[in-house]
Every structure is written in C-alpha cells, then in structure tokens.
Short mmCIF file of C-alpha atoms in Angstrom, two decimals:
data_model
loop_
_atom_site.label_atom_id
_atom_site.label_comp_id
_atom_site.label_asym_id
_atom_site.label_seq_id
_atom_site.Cartn_x
_atom_site.Cartn_y
_atom_site.Cartn_z
CA UNK A 7 -72.59 -82.54 148.91
CA UNK A 8 -70.81 -79.70 150.58
CA UNK A 9 -68.71 -80.01 153.71
CA UNK A 10 -66.52 -77.86 155.91
CA UNK A 11 -63.30 -78.72 157.70
CA UNK A 12 -61.86 -76.56 160.44
CA UNK A 13 -58.28 -77.42 161.32
CA UNK A 14 -57.58 -77.18 165.03
CA UNK A 15 -60.40 -77.55 167.51
CA UNK A 16 -58.49 -75.32 169.96
CA UNK A 17 -56.24 -72.37 169.17
CA UNK A 18 -54.38 -70.24 171.73
CA UNK A 19 -52.85 -66.87 170.98
CA UNK A 20 -51.37 -64.13 173.12
CA UNK A 21 -53.19 -60.85 173.43
CA UNK A 22 -52.04 -58.61 170.58
CA UNK A 23 -50.91 -61.51 168.40
CA UNK A 24 -52.28 -62.51 165.02
CA UNK A 25 -55.35 -64.71 164.99
CA UNK A 26 -55.58 -67.29 162.20
CA UNK A 27 -58.42 -69.80 162.14
CA UNK A 28 -58.46 -72.22 159.24
CA UNK A 29 -61.42 -73.34 157.18
CA UNK A 30 -61.48 -75.53 154.09
CA UNK A 31 -64.62 -76.41 152.23
CA UNK A 32 -65.81 -78.90 149.70
CA UNK A 33 -68.49 -77.92 147.24
CA UNK A 34 -69.40 -79.02 143.74
CA UNK A 35 -70.79 -75.60 142.88
CA UNK A 36 -69.76 -72.07 143.81
CA UNK A 37 -70.16 -71.78 147.55
CA UNK A 38 -71.34 -69.09 149.83
CA UNK A 39 -69.10 -68.98 152.91
CA UNK A 40 -69.63 -67.65 156.39
CA UNK A 41 -67.89 -67.27 159.72
CA UNK A 42 -69.94 -67.23 162.91
CA UNK A 43 -68.90 -66.64 166.51
CA UNK A 44 -70.45 -68.20 169.60
CA UNK A 45 -69.92 -66.82 173.08
CA UNK A 46 -70.66 -69.00 176.11
CA UNK A 47 -74.33 -69.85 176.54
CA UNK A 48 -75.26 -67.86 173.46
CA UNK A 49 -76.44 -68.58 169.97
CA UNK A 50 -74.25 -67.98 166.95
CA UNK A 51 -73.83 -64.56 165.38
CA UNK A 52 -72.47 -63.67 161.99
CA UNK A 53 -68.93 -62.31 161.76
CA UNK A 54 -68.67 -62.05 157.98
CA UNK A 55 -69.72 -63.69 154.73
CA UNK A 56 -68.53 -64.22 151.18
CA UNK A 57 -71.06 -64.51 148.40
CA UNK A 58 -69.64 -63.00 145.21
CA UNK A 59 -67.26 -60.24 144.25
CA UNK A 60 -64.26 -59.23 146.32
CA UNK A 61 -62.54 -62.26 147.76
CA UNK A 62 -61.28 -60.43 150.85
CA UNK A 63 -64.20 -59.71 153.11
CA UNK A 64 -64.23 -57.68 156.27
CA UNK A 65 -66.46 -58.35 159.21
CA UNK A 66 -67.21 -57.12 162.66
CA UNK A 67 -64.71 -56.74 165.50
CA UNK A 68 -61.75 -56.37 163.12
CA UNK A 69 -61.98 -59.83 161.58
CA UNK A 70 -61.52 -60.56 157.92
CA UNK A 71 -61.38 -63.62 155.69
CA UNK A 72 -60.15 -64.37 152.21
CA UNK A 73 -61.85 -66.71 149.77
CA UNK A 74 -59.24 -68.69 147.83
CA UNK A 75 -60.92 -70.86 145.25
CA UNK A 76 -57.73 -72.62 144.20
CA UNK A 77 -57.12 -73.70 147.78
CA UNK A 78 -60.81 -74.18 148.66
CA UNK A 79 -60.12 -72.15 151.77
CA UNK A 80 -61.75 -69.36 153.72
CA UNK A 81 -59.41 -68.66 156.63
CA UNK A 82 -60.34 -66.12 159.28
CA UNK A 83 -57.78 -63.60 160.52
CA UNK A 84 -57.44 -60.71 162.88
CA UNK A 85 -54.18 -58.74 163.15
CA UNK A 86 -54.27 -58.28 166.92
CA UNK A 87 -56.16 -60.50 169.35
CA UNK A 88 -58.15 -59.03 172.19
CA UNK A 89 -59.25 -60.81 175.32
CA UNK A 90 -62.86 -60.34 174.25
CA UNK A 91 -62.20 -62.47 171.13
CA UNK A 92 -62.15 -65.61 173.24
CA UNK A 93 -65.06 -67.66 171.91
CA UNK A 94 -65.87 -70.51 169.56
CA UNK A 95 -65.75 -69.81 165.84
CA UNK A 96 -67.64 -71.71 163.17
CA UNK A 97 -67.14 -71.74 159.44
CA UNK A 98 -70.21 -72.53 157.33
CA UNK A 99 -70.96 -73.18 153.67
CA UNK A 100 -74.09 -72.93 151.63
CA UNK A 101 -74.32 -74.06 148.04
CA UNK A 102 -75.86 -71.83 145.39
CA UNK A 103 -78.04 -74.65 144.12
CA UNK A 104 -80.10 -77.59 145.26
CA UNK A 105 -81.62 -77.36 148.69
CA UNK A 106 -79.25 -74.62 149.89
CA UNK A 107 -78.21 -76.52 152.98
CA UNK A 108 -76.32 -74.45 155.47
CA UNK A 109 -73.55 -76.69 156.85
CA UNK A 110 -71.23 -75.82 159.73
CA UNK A 111 -67.72 -76.96 160.56
CA UNK A 112 -66.95 -78.49 163.93
CA UNK A 113 -65.76 -75.21 165.38
CA UNK A 114 -62.50 -73.80 166.74
CA UNK A 115 -62.29 -72.59 170.30
CA UNK A 116 -60.06 -69.54 170.54
CA UNK A 117 -58.27 -68.82 173.78
CA UNK A 118 -56.53 -65.47 174.26
CA UNK A 119 -53.70 -65.39 176.76
CA UNK A 120 -52.85 -62.27 178.72
CA UNK B 52 -85.01 -55.52 168.29
CA UNK B 53 -85.92 -58.52 166.12
CA UNK B 54 -84.68 -61.83 167.40
CA UNK B 55 -85.35 -65.55 167.25
CA UNK B 56 -87.03 -66.71 170.44
CA UNK B 57 -86.67 -70.25 171.71
CA UNK B 58 -88.55 -71.77 174.61
CA UNK B 59 -87.81 -73.24 177.02
CA UNK B 60 -84.20 -72.18 177.56
CA UNK B 61 -83.56 -75.18 179.77
CA UNK B 62 -85.35 -78.50 180.09
CA UNK B 63 -84.62 -81.46 182.32
CA UNK B 64 -86.73 -84.51 181.72
CA UNK B 65 -86.76 -88.20 182.44
CA UNK B 66 -85.99 -90.79 179.84
CA UNK B 67 -89.10 -91.80 177.95
CA UNK B 68 -90.88 -88.48 178.33
CA UNK B 69 -92.00 -86.32 175.43
CA UNK B 70 -90.15 -83.07 174.89
CA UNK B 71 -91.35 -80.17 172.77
CA UNK B 72 -89.12 -77.25 171.89
CA UNK B 73 -90.52 -74.12 170.32
CA UNK B 74 -89.09 -71.45 168.11
CA UNK B 75 -90.50 -68.12 167.03
CA UNK B 76 -88.59 -66.98 163.94
CA UNK B 77 -88.06 -63.34 163.11
CA UNK B 78 -91.17 -61.89 161.52
CA UNK B 79 -90.91 -62.04 157.75
CA UNK B 80 -88.23 -64.71 157.63
CA UNK B 81 -89.20 -67.63 155.42
CA UNK B 82 -86.48 -70.15 156.29
CA UNK B 83 -86.10 -71.97 159.59
CA UNK B 84 -83.36 -74.37 160.63
CA UNK B 85 -83.07 -76.71 163.60
CA UNK B 86 -79.56 -77.62 164.77
CA UNK B 87 -78.31 -79.80 167.59
CA UNK B 88 -75.02 -78.98 169.28
CA UNK B 89 -72.98 -81.45 171.32
CA UNK B 90 -69.35 -81.56 172.32
CA UNK B 91 -68.78 -84.72 170.32
CA UNK B 92 -70.66 -83.91 167.11
CA UNK B 93 -70.59 -80.14 166.99
CA UNK B 94 -73.47 -78.48 165.13
CA UNK B 95 -75.67 -80.97 163.33
CA UNK B 96 -78.41 -79.90 160.96
CA UNK B 97 -81.58 -81.71 161.93
CA UNK B 98 -84.18 -80.15 159.66
CA UNK B 99 -85.07 -77.08 157.75
CA UNK B 100 -88.13 -75.41 156.35
CA UNK B 101 -88.75 -72.87 153.66
CA UNK B 102 -92.11 -71.14 153.52
CA UNK B 103 -93.26 -73.62 156.20
CA UNK B 104 -92.58 -76.63 153.96
CA UNK B 105 -89.99 -79.15 155.15
CA UNK B 106 -87.11 -79.20 152.66
CA UNK B 107 -84.73 -81.54 154.38
CA UNK B 108 -84.94 -83.55 157.57
CA UNK B 109 -82.38 -86.18 156.68
CA UNK B 110 -80.31 -85.34 159.74
CA UNK B 111 -83.11 -86.14 162.13
CA UNK B 112 -83.74 -89.57 163.70
CA UNK B 113 -87.19 -90.21 162.27
CA UNK B 114 -88.28 -92.77 164.80
CA UNK B 115 -88.37 -90.31 167.68
CA UNK B 116 -87.93 -86.80 166.31
CA UNK B 117 -90.44 -84.69 164.45
CA UNK B 118 -90.35 -81.09 163.27
CA UNK B 119 -93.25 -78.95 162.15
CA UNK B 120 -94.23 -75.39 161.35
CA UNK B 121 -97.91 -75.05 162.22
CA UNK B 122 -97.78 -71.44 161.10
CA UNK B 123 -95.23 -68.86 159.99
CA UNK B 124 -94.61 -67.68 163.55
CA UNK B 125 -93.96 -71.04 165.18
CA UNK B 126 -91.64 -73.97 164.58
CA UNK B 127 -91.59 -76.99 166.85
CA UNK B 128 -89.17 -79.83 167.44
CA UNK B 129 -90.54 -82.81 169.30
CA UNK B 130 -88.78 -85.83 170.76
CA UNK B 131 -90.87 -88.81 171.79
CA UNK B 132 -89.67 -90.81 173.65
CA UNK B 133 -86.59 -88.93 174.81
CA UNK B 134 -83.33 -90.73 175.59
CA UNK B 135 -80.19 -89.65 177.49
CA UNK B 136 -78.26 -89.43 174.21
CA UNK B 137 -80.63 -86.62 173.14
CA UNK B 138 -79.07 -84.36 175.76
CA UNK B 139 -77.71 -81.38 173.85
CA UNK B 140 -78.35 -77.75 173.04
CA UNK B 141 -80.92 -77.33 170.29
CA UNK B 142 -80.75 -74.18 168.20
CA UNK B 143 -83.30 -72.68 165.92
CA UNK B 144 -82.20 -70.21 163.25
CA UNK B 145 -84.19 -68.19 160.77
CA UNK B 146 -83.42 -66.16 157.71
CA UNK B 147 -84.79 -64.78 154.49
CA UNK B 148 -84.02 -67.02 151.52
CA UNK B 149 -81.03 -68.49 153.29
CA UNK B 150 -78.86 -68.82 150.23
CA UNK B 151 -76.42 -66.07 150.87
CA UNK B 152 -77.89 -64.09 153.69
CA UNK B 153 -77.37 -64.28 157.39
CA UNK B 154 -78.96 -66.90 159.61
CA UNK B 155 -80.15 -65.46 162.90
CA UNK B 156 -79.84 -67.84 165.80
CA UNK B 157 -81.88 -68.15 168.93
CA UNK B 158 -80.18 -68.67 172.28
CA UNK B 159 -80.93 -72.36 172.26
CA UNK B 160 -82.72 -74.89 174.44
CA UNK B 161 -80.44 -76.89 176.70
CA UNK B 162 -82.00 -80.32 177.04
CA UNK B 163 -80.94 -82.80 179.69
CA UNK B 164 -82.49 -86.25 179.66
CA UNK B 165 -81.85 -88.26 182.82
#
C-alpha cells in the first residue's frame, strides 16, 4: 500500500528566502505524485503533479517539485517566498494500479516571516 | 465556473443526532472522494466512488458512517448516531478517472458535535 511522509509539520521562512517542503513516498508500483495547497477555511487546490516524463515539474505561483525515484522523494521548492505563500501544503500519491487510492500526507504549515 | 459544492458549510449538532452531508461533484466527473480532516489525524480517506459504485470505504467506521451516491450529481455522507469525536471538517472531492488527474475539492463541511 502506498503512503506519504511529510517531514516537518511546521516550516518558517523569511520573505524572499527559499522554500523547501519535504515529501517522501512509499509505493510498490510507479506512483503519481501531487502537491496541494490549502488556505484557511478553504478546500485543497492543486499546485502541481508528476505523472510520467520530465521529473522536474513546474506548478502555479512559482512552485516546482522534482521526482527522485532513487530517493523516493518529491520535494516542493520555491526560490523566493512571498507572504501570500503562507498556507498548509499537502503531498499526495496515487498508484497506477489497483484501486487508485489517492492518499495525502499529514501536511506542512508554511509560515512566511516579514 | 465548475466547482464541487458541499452543503451545509457548517453544522452543529447534539451527540446522538443524525447528520447528513451532501456533495455535488463537478458535472462529468466520475470519481468522488470523501475525506475527513482533523488536527490530530490530518486528511483521512473515508470512502470513494467511481461511476457511482463504492470502490473503497475501508477508512470509514462502518457502525455509524455510511456513504452513497444516489445519482451522478449527488454524494452523501451520513453519520448516525453522531459523537463528539466526529467533529471535523469533511471534504468531498471529484475528478475524472482520478489516476493521474487533478482532484477538485469542495470547501468542506465543518461539523461540530456537542
């Protein structure tokens, strides 16, 4: 069964600094990987996804993530944090077989300091 | 602007009462998920449907929870009887063949059981 681990439930960065949110997955078959963002009192919205092909994927709001099979990782980065990036970020995995469950990590709350 | 609609947005009920949450998926989407979000457990997958058929409800307490899709435009999640530990935000998400495509989330139903 697949699973997702997000290291660090809370991350603080200064405005303009690099954002790095970590995600490691476990999957017995090739995974599909996603990052979602949740703003207060809102549902989740997709930031970016990896399915096949290029391992570096770009998403909305300047975020990108790199699929590293050897490290079973899919870390999310942004070169320069903005105050509006403060939110909770979720990594998710879906397996390309079986029941195609869509499983989320426990989330990382990003705080951006002025 | 297509979106997943959840009703009610907020519900306060007394312990022991029946609670029904409704979800209208985006027209044309054939996959519907129910998630529960709490501070302690994060996002838990309760159940999901494809083409109105339940594929997996292993995450749902069977003794009090039930999920159905009476038709393609309506998914329901029912709790009977409700307990204080059911207090959470319940999200519905829909998508088209949710293997590698985006899941669209509703804004959630915030349930408080007193």
